[in-house]
mmCIF file of C-alpha atoms and ligand atoms in Angstrom:
data_model
loop_
_atom_site.group_PDB
_atom_site.id
_atom_site.type_symbol
_atom_site.label_atom_id
_atom_site.label_comp_id
_atom_site.label_asym_id
_atom_site.label_seq_id
_atom_site.Cartn_x
_atom_site.Cartn_y
_atom_site.Cartn_z
ATOM 1 C CA MET A 1 8.196 4.202 -18.224
ATOM 2 C CA SER A 2 4.813 4.064 -16.521
ATOM 3 C CA ARG A 3 2.993 6.665 -14.459
ATOM 4 C CA ILE A 4 1.950 5.073 -11.179
ATOM 5 C CA LEU A 5 -0.077 6.251 -8.167
ATOM 6 C CA VAL A 6 0.866 4.760 -4.796
ATOM 7 C CA THR A 7 -1.474 5.431 -1.865
ATOM 8 C CA GLY A 8 0.016 5.142 1.605
ATOM 9 C CA ALA A 9 3.270 6.295 0.022
ATOM 10 C CA ALA A 10 4.766 7.547 3.289
ATOM 11 C CA GLY A 11 4.106 4.258 5.069
ATOM 12 C CA PHE A 12 6.470 1.370 5.689
ATOM 13 C CA LEU A 13 5.650 -0.673 2.575
ATOM 14 C CA GLY A 14 4.397 2.240 0.469
ATOM 15 C CA SER A 15 7.697 4.109 0.739
ATOM 16 C CA PHE A 16 9.798 1.062 -0.180
ATOM 17 C CA LEU A 17 7.509 0.403 -3.125
ATOM 18 C CA CYS A 18 7.914 4.031 -4.321
ATOM 19 C CA ASP A 19 11.718 3.674 -4.071
ATOM 20 C CA ARG A 20 11.651 0.477 -6.082
ATOM 21 C CA LEU A 21 9.368 1.867 -8.827
ATOM 22 C CA LEU A 22 11.531 4.999 -9.099
ATOM 23 C CA GLU A 23 14.685 2.854 -9.387
ATOM 24 C CA ASP A 24 12.941 0.926 -12.169
ATOM 25 C CA GLY A 25 12.494 4.216 -14.062
ATOM 26 C CA HIS A 26 8.802 4.929 -13.478
ATOM 27 C CA GLU A 27 7.098 8.207 -12.650
ATOM 28 C CA VAL A 28 5.540 7.874 -9.207
ATOM 29 C CA ILE A 29 2.781 9.933 -7.636
ATOM 30 C CA GLY A 30 2.643 9.288 -3.909
ATOM 31 C CA MET A 31 -0.431 10.004 -1.814
ATOM 32 C CA ASP A 32 -0.659 9.978 1.975
ATOM 33 C CA ASN A 33 -2.581 11.787 4.702
ATOM 34 C CA ARG A 34 0.072 10.866 7.287
ATOM 35 C CA VAL A 35 -2.244 9.320 9.853
ATOM 36 C CA SER A 36 0.362 6.587 10.237
ATOM 37 C CA GLY A 37 2.796 7.389 7.396
ATOM 38 C CA GLN A 38 5.966 9.411 7.986
ATOM 39 C CA THR A 39 7.359 11.797 5.369
ATOM 40 C CA GLU A 40 10.966 10.969 6.327
ATOM 41 C CA ASN A 41 10.389 7.519 4.784
ATOM 42 C CA LEU A 42 10.353 9.294 1.417
ATOM 43 C CA GLU A 43 13.816 10.885 1.749
ATOM 44 C CA ASP A 44 15.211 8.668 -1.031
ATOM 45 C CA ALA A 45 12.139 9.101 -3.230
ATOM 46 C CA PHE A 46 12.453 12.901 -3.148
ATOM 47 C CA TYR A 47 15.879 12.634 -4.831
ATOM 48 C CA HIS A 48 14.064 11.695 -8.024
ATOM 49 C CA ASP A 49 12.364 14.394 -10.076
ATOM 50 C CA ARG A 50 9.979 11.657 -11.235
ATOM 51 C CA PHE A 51 8.425 11.647 -7.741
ATOM 52 C CA THR A 52 5.641 13.871 -6.408
ATOM 53 C CA LEU A 53 3.759 13.608 -3.125
ATOM 54 C CA TYR A 54 0.174 14.698 -2.601
ATOM 55 C CA GLU A 55 -1.167 15.059 0.907
ATOM 56 C CA HIS A 56 -4.667 13.683 0.492
ATOM 57 C CA ASP A 57 -7.086 11.401 2.307
ATOM 58 C CA VAL A 58 -8.005 8.618 -0.136
ATOM 59 C CA THR A 59 -11.465 8.278 1.364
ATOM 60 C CA GLU A 60 -12.281 11.604 -0.368
ATOM 61 C CA PHE A 61 -12.646 12.020 -4.145
ATOM 62 C CA ILE A 62 -9.231 11.756 -5.838
ATOM 63 C CA HIS A 63 -8.381 13.939 -8.784
ATOM 64 C CA ILE A 64 -5.197 13.247 -10.741
ATOM 65 C CA SER A 65 -4.669 15.004 -14.050
ATOM 66 C CA GLY A 66 -3.130 13.155 -16.974
ATOM 67 C CA GLU A 67 -2.820 9.477 -17.625
ATOM 68 C CA LEU A 68 -2.135 6.742 -15.096
ATOM 69 C CA ASP A 69 -0.924 3.250 -15.920
ATOM 70 C CA ALA A 70 -1.356 1.781 -12.456
ATOM 71 C CA VAL A 71 -3.018 2.544 -9.127
ATOM 72 C CA LEU A 72 -1.503 0.750 -6.145
ATOM 73 C CA HIS A 73 -3.635 1.041 -3.023
ATOM 74 C CA LEU A 74 -1.409 0.569 0.022
ATOM 75 C CA ALA A 75 -2.983 3.148 2.340
ATOM 76 C CA SER A 76 -4.111 1.330 5.474
ATOM 77 C CA LEU A 77 -3.698 1.122 9.229
ATOM 78 C CA ALA A 78 -2.054 -2.267 9.414
ATOM 79 C CA SER A 79 -0.916 -2.477 13.035
ATOM 80 C CA PRO A 80 -3.428 -3.944 15.518
ATOM 81 C CA VAL A 81 -2.531 -1.134 17.950
ATOM 82 C CA PHE A 82 -3.286 1.524 15.321
ATOM 83 C CA TYR A 83 -6.472 -0.043 14.074
ATOM 84 C CA ARG A 84 -7.749 -0.539 17.600
ATOM 85 C CA ASP A 85 -7.160 3.205 18.169
ATOM 86 C CA HIS A 86 -8.680 4.248 14.811
ATOM 87 C CA PRO A 87 -11.332 1.661 13.936
ATOM 88 C CA ILE A 88 -13.466 4.027 11.852
ATOM 89 C CA LYS A 89 -10.520 5.356 9.845
ATOM 90 C CA THR A 90 -9.451 1.743 9.287
ATOM 91 C CA LEU A 91 -12.878 0.783 7.962
ATOM 92 C CA LYS A 92 -13.031 3.898 5.803
ATOM 93 C CA VAL A 93 -9.642 3.482 4.161
ATOM 94 C CA GLY A 94 -10.303 -0.207 3.398
ATOM 95 C CA ALA A 95 -13.814 0.424 2.097
ATOM 96 C CA LEU A 96 -14.220 4.038 0.886
ATOM 97 C CA GLY A 97 -10.518 4.408 0.017
ATOM 98 C CA THR A 98 -10.688 1.240 -2.058
ATOM 99 C CA HIS A 99 -13.830 2.526 -3.782
ATOM 100 C CA LYS A 100 -12.251 5.899 -4.614
ATOM 101 C CA THR A 101 -9.016 4.396 -5.897
ATOM 102 C CA LEU A 102 -10.917 1.804 -7.958
ATOM 103 C CA GLY A 103 -13.003 4.598 -9.460
ATOM 104 C CA LEU A 104 -9.821 6.441 -10.359
ATOM 105 C CA ALA A 105 -8.284 3.300 -11.917
ATOM 106 C CA LYS A 106 -11.443 2.764 -13.972
ATOM 107 C CA GLU A 107 -11.440 6.393 -15.133
ATOM 108 C CA LYS A 108 -7.783 6.122 -16.205
ATOM 109 C CA ASP A 109 -8.040 2.547 -17.492
ATOM 110 C CA ALA A 110 -5.152 1.707 -15.173
ATOM 111 C CA THR A 111 -4.101 -1.604 -13.644
ATOM 112 C CA TYR A 112 -5.226 -1.751 -10.010
ATOM 113 C CA LEU A 113 -3.348 -3.440 -7.178
ATOM 114 C CA PHE A 114 -5.058 -3.988 -3.839
ATOM 115 C CA THR A 115 -2.974 -4.827 -0.794
ATOM 116 C CA SER A 116 -5.082 -7.222 1.170
ATOM 117 C CA THR A 117 -3.932 -9.169 4.193
ATOM 118 C CA SER A 118 -3.536 -12.531 5.858
ATOM 119 C CA GLU A 119 -6.170 -11.176 8.271
ATOM 120 C CA VAL A 120 -8.833 -12.136 5.709
ATOM 121 C CA TYR A 121 -8.249 -15.663 7.083
ATOM 122 C CA GLY A 122 -8.948 -14.455 10.643
ATOM 123 C CA ASP A 123 -7.925 -16.916 13.350
ATOM 124 C CA PRO A 124 -7.405 -19.738 10.853
ATOM 125 C CA GLU A 125 -8.526 -23.301 11.422
ATOM 126 C CA VAL A 126 -6.289 -24.439 8.564
ATOM 127 C CA ASN A 127 -2.512 -24.010 8.670
ATOM 128 C CA PRO A 128 -0.786 -23.058 6.391
ATOM 129 C CA GLN A 129 -3.418 -20.920 4.677
ATOM 130 C CA PRO A 130 -3.922 -21.458 0.932
ATOM 131 C CA GLU A 131 -5.798 -18.772 -1.021
ATOM 132 C CA SER A 132 -8.783 -21.118 -1.266
ATOM 133 C CA TYR A 133 -9.277 -21.095 2.541
ATOM 134 C CA ARG A 134 -12.220 -18.827 3.321
ATOM 135 C CA GLY A 135 -11.219 -17.821 6.792
ATOM 136 C CA ASN A 136 -12.558 -17.721 10.319
ATOM 137 C CA VAL A 137 -13.388 -14.069 10.954
ATOM 138 C CA ASP A 138 -15.658 -12.551 13.594
ATOM 139 C CA PRO A 139 -17.542 -9.635 11.972
ATOM 140 C CA TYR A 140 -18.183 -8.025 15.368
ATOM 141 C CA GLY A 141 -14.791 -8.881 16.894
ATOM 142 C CA PRO A 142 -12.052 -6.497 18.085
ATOM 143 C CA ARG A 143 -10.048 -6.929 14.848
ATOM 144 C CA SER A 144 -13.047 -6.776 12.517
ATOM 145 C CA CYS A 145 -12.498 -3.139 11.478
ATOM 146 C CA TYR A 146 -9.350 -4.269 9.689
ATOM 147 C CA ASP A 147 -10.276 -7.801 8.659
ATOM 148 C CA GLU A 148 -13.710 -6.975 7.311
ATOM 149 C CA SER A 149 -12.659 -3.800 5.504
ATOM 150 C CA LYS A 150 -10.028 -5.811 3.645
ATOM 151 C CA ARG A 151 -12.543 -8.568 2.877
ATOM 152 C CA TYR A 152 -14.969 -5.926 1.603
ATOM 153 C CA GLY A 153 -12.094 -4.362 -0.377
ATOM 154 C CA GLU A 154 -11.363 -7.661 -2.098
ATOM 155 C CA SER A 155 -15.026 -8.016 -2.934
ATOM 156 C CA LEU A 156 -15.130 -4.519 -4.418
ATOM 157 C CA VAL A 157 -12.033 -5.238 -6.508
ATOM 158 C CA ARG A 158 -13.720 -8.396 -7.776
ATOM 159 C CA ALA A 159 -16.855 -6.431 -8.678
ATOM 160 C CA TYR A 160 -14.843 -3.835 -10.630
ATOM 161 C CA ARG A 161 -13.087 -6.615 -12.483
ATOM 162 C CA ASP A 162 -16.367 -8.344 -13.359
ATOM 163 C CA LYS A 163 -18.482 -5.283 -14.053
ATOM 164 C CA HIS A 164 -15.931 -2.904 -15.594
ATOM 165 C CA GLU A 165 -13.284 -5.349 -16.826
ATOM 166 C CA LEU A 166 -10.721 -3.578 -14.722
ATOM 167 C CA ASP A 167 -7.271 -5.178 -14.752
ATOM 168 C CA VAL A 168 -6.754 -6.097 -11.089
ATOM 169 C CA ARG A 169 -4.236 -7.704 -8.710
ATOM 170 C CA VAL A 170 -4.849 -8.725 -5.105
ATOM 171 C CA ALA A 171 -1.902 -9.357 -2.770
ATOM 172 C CA ARG A 172 -2.668 -10.973 0.592
ATOM 173 C CA ILE A 173 0.274 -9.713 2.594
ATOM 174 C CA PHE A 174 1.482 -11.676 5.626
ATOM 175 C CA ASN A 175 3.531 -10.242 8.533
ATOM 176 C CA THR A 176 6.338 -8.122 7.118
ATOM 177 C CA TYR A 177 9.138 -6.269 8.917
ATOM 178 C CA GLY A 178 12.197 -4.155 8.300
ATOM 179 C CA PRO A 179 13.576 -0.634 8.564
ATOM 180 C CA ARG A 180 11.090 2.286 8.497
ATOM 181 C CA MET A 181 8.591 0.582 10.803
ATOM 182 C CA ARG A 182 7.532 3.091 13.407
ATOM 183 C CA LEU A 183 9.006 2.537 16.847
ATOM 184 C CA ASP A 184 5.531 3.003 18.282
ATOM 185 C CA ASP A 185 4.035 0.684 15.653
ATOM 186 C CA GLY A 186 3.056 -1.795 18.362
ATOM 187 C CA ARG A 187 3.686 -4.884 16.267
ATOM 188 C CA VAL A 188 5.888 -7.573 17.637
ATOM 189 C CA ILE A 189 9.169 -6.982 15.793
ATOM 190 C CA PRO A 190 9.469 -3.214 16.418
ATOM 191 C CA ASN A 191 8.392 -3.815 20.035
ATOM 192 C CA PHE A 192 10.964 -6.560 20.626
ATOM 193 C CA MET A 193 13.781 -4.679 18.832
ATOM 194 C CA LYS A 194 13.127 -1.522 20.837
ATOM 195 C CA GLN A 195 12.879 -3.443 24.107
ATOM 196 C CA ALA A 196 16.028 -5.493 23.404
ATOM 197 C CA LEU A 197 18.045 -2.405 22.482
ATOM 198 C CA THR A 198 16.978 -0.418 25.538
ATOM 199 C CA GLY A 199 17.415 -3.275 28.026
ATOM 200 C CA GLU A 200 13.701 -3.567 28.800
ATOM 201 C CA ASP A 201 12.026 -6.943 29.105
ATOM 202 C CA LEU A 202 10.523 -8.281 25.891
ATOM 203 C CA THR A 203 6.744 -8.366 26.268
ATOM 204 C CA VAL A 204 5.475 -11.733 25.063
ATOM 205 C CA TYR A 205 1.680 -11.768 24.956
ATOM 206 C CA GLY A 206 -0.023 -14.905 26.248
ATOM 207 C CA ASP A 207 2.076 -18.077 26.493
ATOM 208 C CA GLY A 208 4.014 -17.069 23.354
ATOM 209 C CA GLU A 209 3.196 -20.344 21.620
ATOM 210 C CA GLN A 210 1.109 -18.543 18.979
ATOM 211 C CA THR A 211 2.881 -18.433 15.614
ATOM 212 C CA ARG A 212 3.554 -15.942 12.834
ATOM 213 C CA SER A 213 5.687 -16.124 9.671
ATOM 214 C CA PHE A 214 7.825 -13.040 9.073
ATOM 215 C CA CYS A 215 8.828 -11.710 5.664
ATOM 216 C CA TYR A 216 11.648 -9.216 5.177
ATOM 217 C CA VAL A 217 10.530 -6.062 3.378
ATOM 218 C CA SER A 218 12.769 -6.368 0.279
ATOM 219 C CA ASP A 219 11.315 -9.826 -0.439
ATOM 220 C CA LEU A 220 7.794 -8.488 -0.023
ATOM 221 C CA ILE A 221 8.434 -5.613 -2.440
ATOM 222 C CA ASP A 222 9.881 -8.043 -5.028
ATOM 223 C CA GLY A 223 6.688 -10.086 -4.671
ATOM 224 C CA LEU A 224 4.406 -7.069 -5.138
ATOM 225 C CA VAL A 225 6.282 -5.940 -8.247
ATOM 226 C CA ALA A 226 6.219 -9.478 -9.689
ATOM 227 C CA LEU A 227 2.469 -9.595 -9.094
ATOM 228 C CA LEU A 228 1.928 -6.183 -10.684
ATOM 229 C CA GLU A 229 3.898 -7.246 -13.751
ATOM 230 C CA SER A 230 1.997 -10.538 -14.051
ATOM 231 C CA ASP A 231 -1.520 -11.082 -15.332
ATOM 232 C CA VAL A 232 -2.733 -12.936 -12.221
ATOM 233 C CA GLU A 233 -6.132 -11.484 -11.298
ATOM 234 C CA GLU A 234 -6.906 -13.877 -8.438
ATOM 235 C CA PRO A 235 -5.696 -13.143 -4.882
ATOM 236 C CA VAL A 236 -2.226 -14.440 -4.046
ATOM 237 C CA ASN A 237 -0.506 -14.843 -0.694
ATOM 238 C CA ILE A 238 2.769 -12.957 -0.387
ATOM 239 C CA GLY A 239 4.801 -13.762 2.682
ATOM 240 C CA ASN A 240 7.511 -15.952 4.117
ATOM 241 C CA PRO A 241 6.370 -19.454 5.147
ATOM 242 C CA ASP A 242 9.056 -19.762 7.863
ATOM 243 C CA GLU A 243 6.666 -20.133 10.814
ATOM 244 C CA ARG A 244 7.904 -19.274 14.319
ATOM 245 C CA SER A 245 6.359 -19.087 17.741
ATOM 246 C CA ILE A 246 6.552 -15.685 19.419
ATOM 247 C CA ASN A 247 8.768 -17.296 22.095
ATOM 248 C CA GLU A 248 11.208 -18.379 19.379
ATOM 249 C CA LEU A 249 11.115 -14.901 17.859
ATOM 250 C CA ALA A 250 11.972 -13.387 21.252
ATOM 251 C CA GLU A 251 15.036 -15.656 21.558
ATOM 252 C CA ILE A 252 16.200 -14.766 18.037
ATOM 253 C CA VAL A 253 15.809 -11.026 18.686
ATOM 254 C CA LEU A 254 17.877 -11.364 21.881
ATOM 255 C CA GLU A 255 20.556 -13.262 19.956
ATOM 256 C CA VAL A 256 20.698 -10.831 17.010
ATOM 257 C CA THR A 257 20.793 -7.741 19.222
ATOM 258 C CA GLY A 258 23.164 -9.333 21.764
ATOM 259 C CA SER A 259 20.821 -8.032 24.453
ATOM 260 C CA ASP A 260 20.554 -9.368 27.980
ATOM 261 C CA SER A 261 16.940 -8.228 28.333
ATOM 262 C CA GLY A 262 14.593 -10.645 30.054
ATOM 263 C CA ILE A 263 11.155 -11.761 28.929
ATOM 264 C CA THR A 264 7.855 -10.971 30.640
ATOM 265 C CA HIS A 265 4.459 -12.325 29.736
ATOM 266 C CA GLU A 266 1.488 -9.996 29.282
ATOM 267 C CA GLU A 267 -2.127 -10.718 28.590
ATOM 268 C CA LEU A 268 -2.935 -12.018 25.111
ATOM 269 C CA PRO A 269 -5.047 -9.467 23.179
ATOM 270 C CA PRO A 270 -8.569 -10.786 22.504
ATOM 271 C CA GLN A 271 -8.927 -12.903 19.359
ATOM 272 C CA ASP A 272 -5.203 -12.882 18.649
ATOM 273 C CA PRO A 273 -4.798 -15.489 15.876
ATOM 274 C CA GLN A 274 -3.203 -18.689 17.212
ATOM 275 C CA VAL A 275 -1.335 -19.584 14.013
ATOM 276 C CA ARG A 276 -0.444 -17.901 10.745
ATOM 277 C CA ARG A 277 1.609 -19.147 7.845
ATOM 278 C CA PRO A 278 1.162 -18.527 4.115
ATOM 279 C CA ASP A 279 0.882 -21.394 1.690
ATOM 280 C CA ILE A 280 2.950 -19.872 -1.123
ATOM 281 C CA SER A 281 2.551 -22.650 -3.725
ATOM 282 C CA LYS A 282 0.454 -20.386 -5.941
ATOM 283 C CA VAL A 283 2.793 -17.397 -5.967
ATOM 284 C CA ARG A 284 5.770 -19.718 -6.409
ATOM 285 C CA SER A 285 4.309 -21.469 -9.436
ATOM 286 C CA GLU A 286 2.534 -18.504 -11.056
ATOM 287 C CA LEU A 287 5.060 -15.731 -10.421
ATOM 288 C CA GLY A 288 8.236 -17.706 -9.764
ATOM 289 C CA TRP A 289 8.642 -15.654 -6.585
ATOM 290 C CA GLU A 290 9.716 -16.813 -3.171
ATOM 291 C CA PRO A 291 11.351 -15.056 -0.240
ATOM 292 C CA GLU A 292 15.124 -15.225 0.092
ATOM 293 C CA VAL A 293 15.991 -13.421 3.325
ATOM 294 C CA SER A 294 16.042 -15.573 6.473
ATOM 295 C CA LEU A 295 14.596 -14.244 9.723
ATOM 296 C CA ARG A 296 18.033 -13.841 11.345
ATOM 297 C CA ASP A 297 19.437 -12.034 8.288
ATOM 298 C CA GLY A 298 16.401 -9.758 8.023
ATOM 299 C CA LEU A 299 16.661 -8.834 11.692
ATOM 300 C CA ARG A 300 20.398 -8.153 11.267
ATOM 301 C CA LYS A 301 19.629 -5.928 8.262
ATOM 302 C CA SER A 302 17.047 -4.036 10.355
ATOM 303 C CA LEU A 303 19.300 -3.623 13.392
ATOM 304 C CA GLY A 304 21.038 -0.399 12.290
ATOM 305 C CA TYR A 305 17.705 1.335 11.715
ATOM 306 C CA PHE A 306 16.355 0.417 15.156
ATOM 307 C CA GLU A 307 19.673 1.263 16.880
ATOM 308 C CA GLU A 308 19.605 4.748 15.353
ATOM 309 C CA ARG A 309 16.088 5.450 16.522
ATOM 310 C CA VAL A 310 15.890 4.129 20.076
HETATM 311 N N1 UDP B 1 2.989 -9.765 20.360
HETATM 312 C C1 UDP B 1 3.735 -9.986 21.494
HETATM 313 N N2 UDP B 1 4.360 -8.910 22.076
HETATM 314 C C2 UDP B 1 4.303 -7.657 21.569
HETATM 315 C C3 UDP B 1 3.558 -7.442 20.400
HETATM 316 C C4 UDP B 1 2.900 -8.518 19.824
HETATM 317 O O1 UDP B 1 3.826 -11.113 21.997
HETATM 318 O O2 UDP B 1 4.924 -6.761 22.159
HETATM 319 C C5 UDP B 1 2.345 -10.923 19.732
HETATM 320 C C6 UDP B 1 0.853 -10.726 19.385
HETATM 321 O O3 UDP B 1 0.037 -11.063 20.472
HETATM 322 C C7 UDP B 1 0.714 -11.688 18.224
HETATM 323 C C8 UDP B 1 2.072 -11.658 17.532
HETATM 324 O O4 UDP B 1 2.982 -11.140 18.502
HETATM 325 O O5 UDP B 1 0.469 -12.999 18.676
HETATM 326 C C9 UDP B 1 2.109 -10.772 16.302
HETATM 327 O O6 UDP B 1 1.501 -9.565 16.640
HETATM 328 P P1 UDP B 1 1.562 -8.275 15.742
HETATM 329 O O7 UDP B 1 0.885 -7.191 16.491
HETATM 330 O O8 UDP B 1 2.952 -8.057 15.299
HETATM 331 O O9 UDP B 1 0.754 -8.616 14.415
HETATM 332 P P2 UDP B 1 -0.473 -9.561 14.038
HETATM 333 O O10 UDP B 1 0.146 -10.692 13.331
HETATM 334 O O11 UDP B 1 -1.180 -10.028 15.286
HETATM 335 O O12 UDP B 1 -1.315 -8.712 13.185
#
């Protein structure tokens, strides 16, 4: 059994990761300041007496008594709507929060996992994106608070590895969906599910020909755990390479929900990436991981959750 700190524990991915680590027999310390996390996501985790939750902002000094085997830094504002509303918090959690959690990992001699993002590739000029692609990011653009804080975070992780020989992992997470996403998350799948289930028109931004590649949450968690258990210190993409246009996604959501909602087009947010698809050759060969849940199946699995909440 290991003793593991998970930041962003009350968030969408953080809470599923806590559940998984608890099921695997570990002791889990969750940390969240609930800017975007929701305590109800931890209902299952609280059944375990090996779980504790600290309400703490990871941009402030973190004190944990006793040993830690791993520090997993998931705290972040990952939705474009949230990071547009909280750009300074987004920069702080990616930069200062990464610094504080790295300092803690160094102090405890713990393995450190950083959850980076496909946004480090910006609006990519190469599709699919291999880890070696350096990205096309505007440092002063509307998404830069997120993109640049994650790029800085990766750089800080690299520096701790080089300077302090910290054992590190870097996951570049691509679009992920599933139950526990907030209904007001603002990202495309919760928006479309909510709209389809309430009979509102689905809001496709721009011409809807932009693409994303959607990974179901259980696959993503399997990938993170495989990475943690590996010795791969270089960044790896974790995501599903099944690339779809937003128009296609809208049709699939209508089919899965059986909704007769229409589709309306709204303005494309500035600097919305035109394409996004992970090249997963590296994670496939080095970790033997690849996603298993198809988009239709993942949406069907998520349906009950969204139906309950609308
Ligand atoms: N999008 C959309 N309608 C919505 C929400 C998002 O058409 O109601 C589009 C958005 O413009 C982008 C894609 O869906 O092209 C994915 O957006 P999301 O906010 O989910 O995440 P991103 O991948 O941009 O971080």
